Short mmCIF file of C-alpha atoms in Angstrom, two decimals:
data_model
loop_
_atom_site.label_atom_id
_atom_site.label_comp_id
_atom_site.label_asym_id
_atom_site.label_seq_id
_atom_site.Cartn_x
_atom_site.Cartn_y
_atom_site.Cartn_z
CA UNK A 94 -0.32 0.36 0.09
CA UNK A 95 3.05 2.34 0.70
CA UNK A 96 3.29 2.72 -3.56
CA UNK A 97 -0.61 4.87 -2.41
CA UNK A 98 1.52 7.33 0.04
CA UNK A 99 1.67 10.53 -0.59
CA UNK A 100 5.89 11.50 0.86
CA UNK A 101 5.61 13.80 4.44
CA UNK A 102 7.25 16.71 3.23
CA UNK A 103 4.73 16.57 0.24
CA UNK A 104 2.27 16.64 2.99
CA UNK A 105 3.82 19.74 5.13
CA UNK A 106 3.10 21.79 1.81
CA UNK A 107 -0.05 21.00 1.15
CA UNK A 108 -0.19 21.43 5.23
CA UNK A 109 1.32 24.85 4.68
CA UNK A 110 0.36 26.06 1.35
CA UNK A 111 -4.35 24.59 1.93
CA UNK A 112 -4.46 25.81 5.07
CA UNK A 113 -3.18 29.45 4.90
CA UNK A 114 -5.60 29.67 1.71
CA UNK A 115 -8.13 28.30 3.59
CA UNK A 116 -8.48 30.38 6.48
CA UNK A 117 -10.36 29.90 9.88
CA UNK A 118 -13.13 27.67 10.33
CA UNK A 119 -11.41 24.89 8.35
CA UNK A 120 -9.89 21.42 10.66
CA UNK A 121 -7.32 19.90 8.71
CA UNK A 122 -6.93 15.69 9.80
CA UNK A 123 -4.35 13.43 8.39
CA UNK A 124 -5.07 10.04 7.37
CA UNK A 125 -2.51 7.75 8.21
CA UNK A 126 -1.81 3.95 7.74
CA UNK A 127 -1.58 4.12 12.19
CA UNK A 128 -3.90 6.24 12.59
CA UNK A 129 -5.14 9.79 12.64
CA UNK A 130 -2.92 13.06 12.59
CA UNK A 131 -5.04 16.19 13.87
CA UNK A 132 -3.77 19.99 15.49
CA UNK A 133 -7.82 20.48 16.18
CA UNK A 134 -9.59 17.68 18.17
CA UNK A 135 -12.12 19.57 17.47
CA UNK A 136 -11.95 17.61 14.07
CA UNK A 137 -14.10 14.87 14.83
CA UNK A 138 -16.57 16.27 17.37
CA UNK A 139 -17.57 17.96 13.66
CA UNK A 140 -17.37 14.89 12.64
CA UNK A 141 -19.44 13.08 15.19
CA UNK A 142 -22.85 16.03 14.21
CA UNK A 143 -21.96 15.27 10.86
CA UNK A 144 -22.28 11.21 11.22
CA UNK A 145 -22.87 10.42 14.49
CA UNK A 146 -20.46 7.95 15.87
CA UNK A 147 -17.25 8.18 13.49
CA UNK A 148 -15.59 10.56 14.79
CA UNK A 149 -15.40 9.24 17.98
CA UNK A 150 -14.60 5.66 16.24
CA UNK A 151 -11.86 7.62 14.28
CA UNK A 152 -10.70 10.29 17.13
CA UNK A 153 -9.55 6.61 19.00
CA UNK A 154 -7.09 5.95 16.73
CA UNK A 155 -5.95 9.70 16.73
CA UNK A 156 -2.58 11.14 18.29
CA UNK A 157 -3.09 15.68 18.73
CA UNK A 158 -0.10 16.36 17.08
CA UNK A 159 2.06 19.62 19.55
CA UNK A 160 4.42 20.71 16.54
CA UNK A 161 5.41 19.76 12.25
CA UNK A 162 3.27 16.73 10.74
CA UNK A 163 6.68 16.03 9.49
CA UNK A 164 7.81 14.66 12.70
CA UNK A 165 5.34 13.22 14.34
CA UNK A 166 4.35 11.01 11.16
CA UNK A 167 8.09 10.21 10.92
CA UNK A 168 8.30 10.30 15.39
CA UNK A 169 4.12 7.32 14.54
CA UNK A 170 6.12 4.70 12.20
CA UNK A 171 4.69 6.58 9.44
CA UNK A 172 8.48 6.33 7.49
CA UNK A 173 7.21 6.65 3.45
CA UNK A 174 3.99 9.36 3.94
CA UNK A 175 0.68 9.46 4.42
CA UNK A 176 -2.69 8.69 2.84
CA UNK A 177 -4.06 11.37 2.46
CA UNK A 178 -4.75 15.21 3.85
CA UNK A 179 -8.86 15.60 5.41
CA UNK A 180 -10.08 19.36 4.98
CA UNK A 181 -13.25 19.56 6.98
CA UNK A 182 -15.36 22.69 7.33
CA UNK A 183 -19.54 23.39 10.25
CA UNK A 184 -20.52 24.66 6.68
CA UNK A 185 -18.90 26.06 4.13
CA UNK A 186 -19.11 22.92 1.20
CA UNK A 187 -16.37 21.65 -0.02
CA UNK A 188 -16.68 22.56 -4.04
CA UNK A 189 -15.50 26.08 -2.23
CA UNK A 190 -13.21 23.99 -0.36
CA UNK A 191 -11.24 22.92 -3.33
CA UNK A 192 -12.16 25.91 -6.13
CA UNK A 193 -9.79 27.51 -3.07
CA UNK A 194 -7.06 25.49 -3.19
CA UNK A 195 -7.98 23.94 -5.99
CA UNK A 196 -4.17 26.06 -7.91
CA UNK A 197 -2.24 25.62 -4.62
CA UNK A 198 -1.99 21.34 -5.67
CA UNK A 199 -1.18 22.29 -9.15
CA UNK A 200 1.95 24.17 -8.73
CA UNK A 201 2.47 21.61 -5.48
CA UNK A 202 2.36 19.16 -8.20
CA UNK A 203 4.31 20.80 -10.53
CA UNK A 204 7.41 21.17 -8.13
CA UNK A 205 7.90 18.17 -6.38
CA UNK A 206 6.71 16.01 -9.23
CA UNK A 207 4.46 14.57 -7.75
CA UNK A 208 1.03 14.14 -8.80
CA UNK A 209 -1.97 15.80 -6.47
CA UNK A 210 -5.49 15.87 -6.75
CA UNK A 211 -8.23 17.99 -4.79
CA UNK A 212 -11.49 15.47 -4.53
CA UNK A 213 -14.31 15.96 -2.35
CA UNK A 214 -15.04 13.16 0.34
CA UNK A 215 -18.68 12.59 -0.13
CA UNK A 216 -19.53 14.85 3.09
CA UNK A 217 -21.07 17.60 1.39
CA UNK A 218 -18.74 19.40 4.56
CA UNK A 219 -15.45 18.20 3.34
CA UNK A 220 -13.04 18.12 0.88
CA UNK A 221 -9.14 16.17 0.13
CA UNK A 222 -5.98 15.80 -0.85
CA UNK A 223 -4.64 12.77 -2.38
CA UNK A 224 -2.45 11.29 -4.68
CA UNK A 225 -4.13 11.78 -8.90
CA UNK A 226 -5.60 9.02 -10.06
CA UNK A 227 -5.90 6.64 -6.98
CA UNK A 228 -9.91 7.77 -5.55
CA UNK A 229 -12.85 5.03 -4.92
CA UNK A 230 -12.38 3.83 -9.09
CA UNK A 231 -8.50 3.32 -10.02
CA UNK A 232 -9.03 0.93 -7.20
CA UNK A 233 -12.01 -0.71 -8.97
CA UNK A 234 -9.24 -0.76 -12.01
CA UNK A 235 -6.72 -2.13 -10.14
CA UNK A 236 -8.31 -4.28 -8.43
CA UNK A 237 -10.10 -5.67 -12.03
CA UNK A 238 -6.36 -6.10 -13.72
CA UNK A 239 -5.68 -7.86 -10.65
CA UNK A 240 -8.10 -10.71 -11.17
CA UNK A 241 -8.61 -10.38 -14.38
CA UNK A 242 -12.33 -9.67 -14.50
CA UNK A 243 -14.34 -6.72 -16.55
CA UNK A 244 -15.80 -3.75 -15.18
CA UNK A 245 -19.09 -5.49 -16.02
CA UNK A 246 -18.44 -7.64 -12.89
CA UNK A 247 -18.68 -5.03 -10.82
CA UNK A 248 -21.52 -4.04 -8.96
CA UNK A 249 -20.86 -0.48 -6.51
CA UNK A 250 -22.78 1.63 -4.14
CA UNK A 251 -22.50 5.60 -3.38
CA UNK A 252 -23.93 8.29 -2.33
CA UNK A 253 -21.75 11.35 -1.79
CA UNK A 254 -19.89 12.92 -4.83
CA UNK A 255 -16.91 11.29 -4.26
CA UNK A 256 -18.44 7.54 -6.01
CA UNK A 257 -19.31 9.31 -8.70
CA UNK A 258 -16.44 8.20 -11.35
CA UNK A 259 -16.64 4.20 -9.47
CA UNK A 260 -20.93 4.43 -10.53
CA UNK A 261 -19.62 5.12 -13.54
CA UNK A 262 -17.36 2.98 -14.14
CA UNK A 263 -19.77 0.04 -12.23
CA UNK A 264 -21.31 -2.81 -14.91
CA UNK A 265 -23.80 -1.46 -12.14
CA UNK A 266 -24.37 1.60 -10.18
CA UNK A 267 -26.51 1.84 -7.35
CA UNK A 268 -27.33 4.84 -5.24
CA UNK A 269 -28.40 5.32 -1.91
CA UNK A 270 -31.98 7.14 -1.46
CA UNK A 271 -30.42 9.69 0.38
CA UNK A 272 -27.08 9.88 -1.96
CA UNK A 273 -26.26 13.08 -3.97
CA UNK A 274 -29.13 14.14 -6.26
CA UNK A 275 -26.32 14.01 -9.27
CA UNK A 276 -24.82 11.07 -8.45
CA UNK A 277 -28.52 8.98 -8.49
CA UNK A 278 -28.67 10.73 -12.07
CA UNK A 279 -25.87 9.39 -13.51
CA UNK A 280 -26.79 5.66 -11.73
CA UNK A 281 -27.89 2.91 -12.73
CA UNK A 282 -30.33 2.13 -10.20
CA UNK A 283 -31.37 3.87 -6.53
CA UNK A 284 -32.13 2.35 -4.23
CA UNK A 285 -35.21 2.74 -1.57
CA UNK A 286 -33.67 2.50 1.32
CA UNK A 287 -31.28 4.75 2.82
CA UNK A 288 -27.11 4.03 3.96
CA UNK A 289 -29.15 4.37 7.22
CA UNK A 290 -31.82 1.92 6.04
CA UNK A 291 -29.21 -0.52 5.36
CA UNK A 292 -29.52 -0.47 1.60
CA UNK A 293 -26.45 -1.56 0.27
CA UNK A 294 -27.45 -4.83 2.17
CA UNK A 295 -31.13 -4.83 0.96
CA UNK A 296 -29.62 -4.39 -2.71
CA UNK A 297 -27.19 -7.82 -2.32
CA UNK A 298 -29.86 -9.57 -1.02
CA UNK A 299 -31.93 -8.39 -4.05
CA UNK A 300 -28.88 -9.02 -6.23
CA UNK A 301 -28.39 -12.26 -4.50
CA UNK A 302 -32.01 -13.95 -4.85
CA UNK A 303 -31.90 -12.67 -8.61
CA UNK A 304 -28.07 -14.17 -9.44
CA UNK A 305 -30.45 -18.01 -7.53
CA UNK A 306 -33.38 -17.34 -9.22
CA UNK A 307 -31.24 -16.74 -12.68
CA UNK A 308 -29.17 -20.06 -11.33
CA UNK A 309 -31.90 -21.73 -10.92
CA UNK A 310 -33.46 -20.91 -14.28
CA UNK A 311 -30.29 -22.10 -16.41
CA UNK A 312 -30.28 -24.78 -14.06
CA UNK A 313 -33.50 -26.06 -15.89
CA UNK A 314 -32.43 -25.31 -19.40
CA UNK A 315 -29.89 -26.69 -18.91
CA UNK A 316 -31.65 -30.59 -18.09
CA UNK A 317 -34.02 -29.77 -20.77
CA UNK A 318 -31.02 -29.49 -23.25
CA UNK A 319 -29.68 -32.40 -21.60
CA UNK A 320 -32.82 -33.84 -21.95
CA UNK A 321 -33.34 -32.77 -25.93
CA UNK A 322 -29.61 -33.31 -26.48
CA UNK A 323 -30.79 -37.95 -24.70
CA UNK A 324 -33.63 -37.99 -27.69
CA UNK A 325 -32.08 -37.53 -30.36
CA UNK A 326 -29.05 -39.12 -29.97
CA UNK A 327 -32.34 -41.71 -29.20
CA UNK A 328 -33.07 -40.78 -32.27
CA UNK A 329 -30.71 -40.62 -34.16
CA UNK A 330 -29.55 -44.56 -32.82
CA UNK A 331 -33.47 -45.57 -34.54
CA UNK A 332 -33.69 -44.34 -37.63
CA UNK A 333 -29.48 -45.60 -38.25
CA UNK A 334 -31.42 -48.83 -36.47
CA UNK A 335 -34.21 -49.12 -39.00
CA UNK A 336 -32.07 -48.38 -42.03
CA UNK A 337 -29.55 -51.61 -41.09
CA UNK A 338 -33.07 -53.20 -40.60
CA UNK A 339 -34.05 -52.26 -43.99
CA UNK A 340 -30.86 -53.44 -45.47
CA UNK A 341 -32.08 -56.29 -43.84
CA UNK A 342 -35.25 -57.35 -45.15
CA UNK A 343 -34.05 -55.84 -48.60
CA UNK A 344 -31.07 -58.60 -48.33
CA UNK A 345 -33.40 -60.93 -47.50
CA UNK A 346 -35.99 -60.72 -49.52
CA UNK A 347 -33.54 -59.97 -52.60
CA UNK A 348 -32.07 -64.07 -51.40
CA UNK A 349 -35.72 -65.38 -51.75
CA UNK A 350 -36.25 -64.30 -55.32
CA UNK A 351 -32.91 -66.23 -55.82
CA UNK A 352 -33.94 -68.85 -54.61
CA UNK A 353 -37.73 -68.73 -56.15
CA UNK A 354 -35.73 -68.55 -58.98
CA UNK A 355 -33.35 -72.04 -58.90
CA UNK A 356 -36.22 -73.48 -57.81
CA UNK A 357 -38.16 -72.27 -61.40
#
């Protein structure tokens, strides 16, 4: 997984550049292999307000950083860097945040030669800066290549803007009932349930039921085809037997005629 990490030195540049541009109100946290790193504990409290219980779970794996982030990552064993830098605001939407830092992120990419992108996270008030091209769709493409399947064999579920490319890539893209309006427009199907109502589980059960029905139908068809082929084979054998019998009868009649001729 280290190949997907953003080096610590670049993480520091992202934090310094983006934080100064975004100004007050934006909280920031680094998502590492071993946990989360932030200088502001309220980051997790805001997540809890938006997604009850999620912030508290993340906080259990969090380190409050008092000095520079690069040094803290090294001390925590994150020697190769981190996965992403997450920015969160209580009221400002992700698109405004990305618009603010877009040019700065592009400059850092050009300066370091490391491909970065600011993208939505699925939460309306947050965005992330991570290695470019390594979103959900990118990971699905790598998975398909690794296990030797095509996108037609993929079913993807989503509810946020960050799921758009994944939903478009999958053979069947299903948006949750409470999903982003623009995501529901491009999805192949919209669930009748929200993600808080076990929408994903409900849709998987429907797919499995459909699969079971198709499997039964395929088995039935295969059985009938086998039966037809067996009958055809028997018919062919019967036809061959009739032909042989006809030959024998013809030969017998010819022999009978010759005997009669000799008797005369």
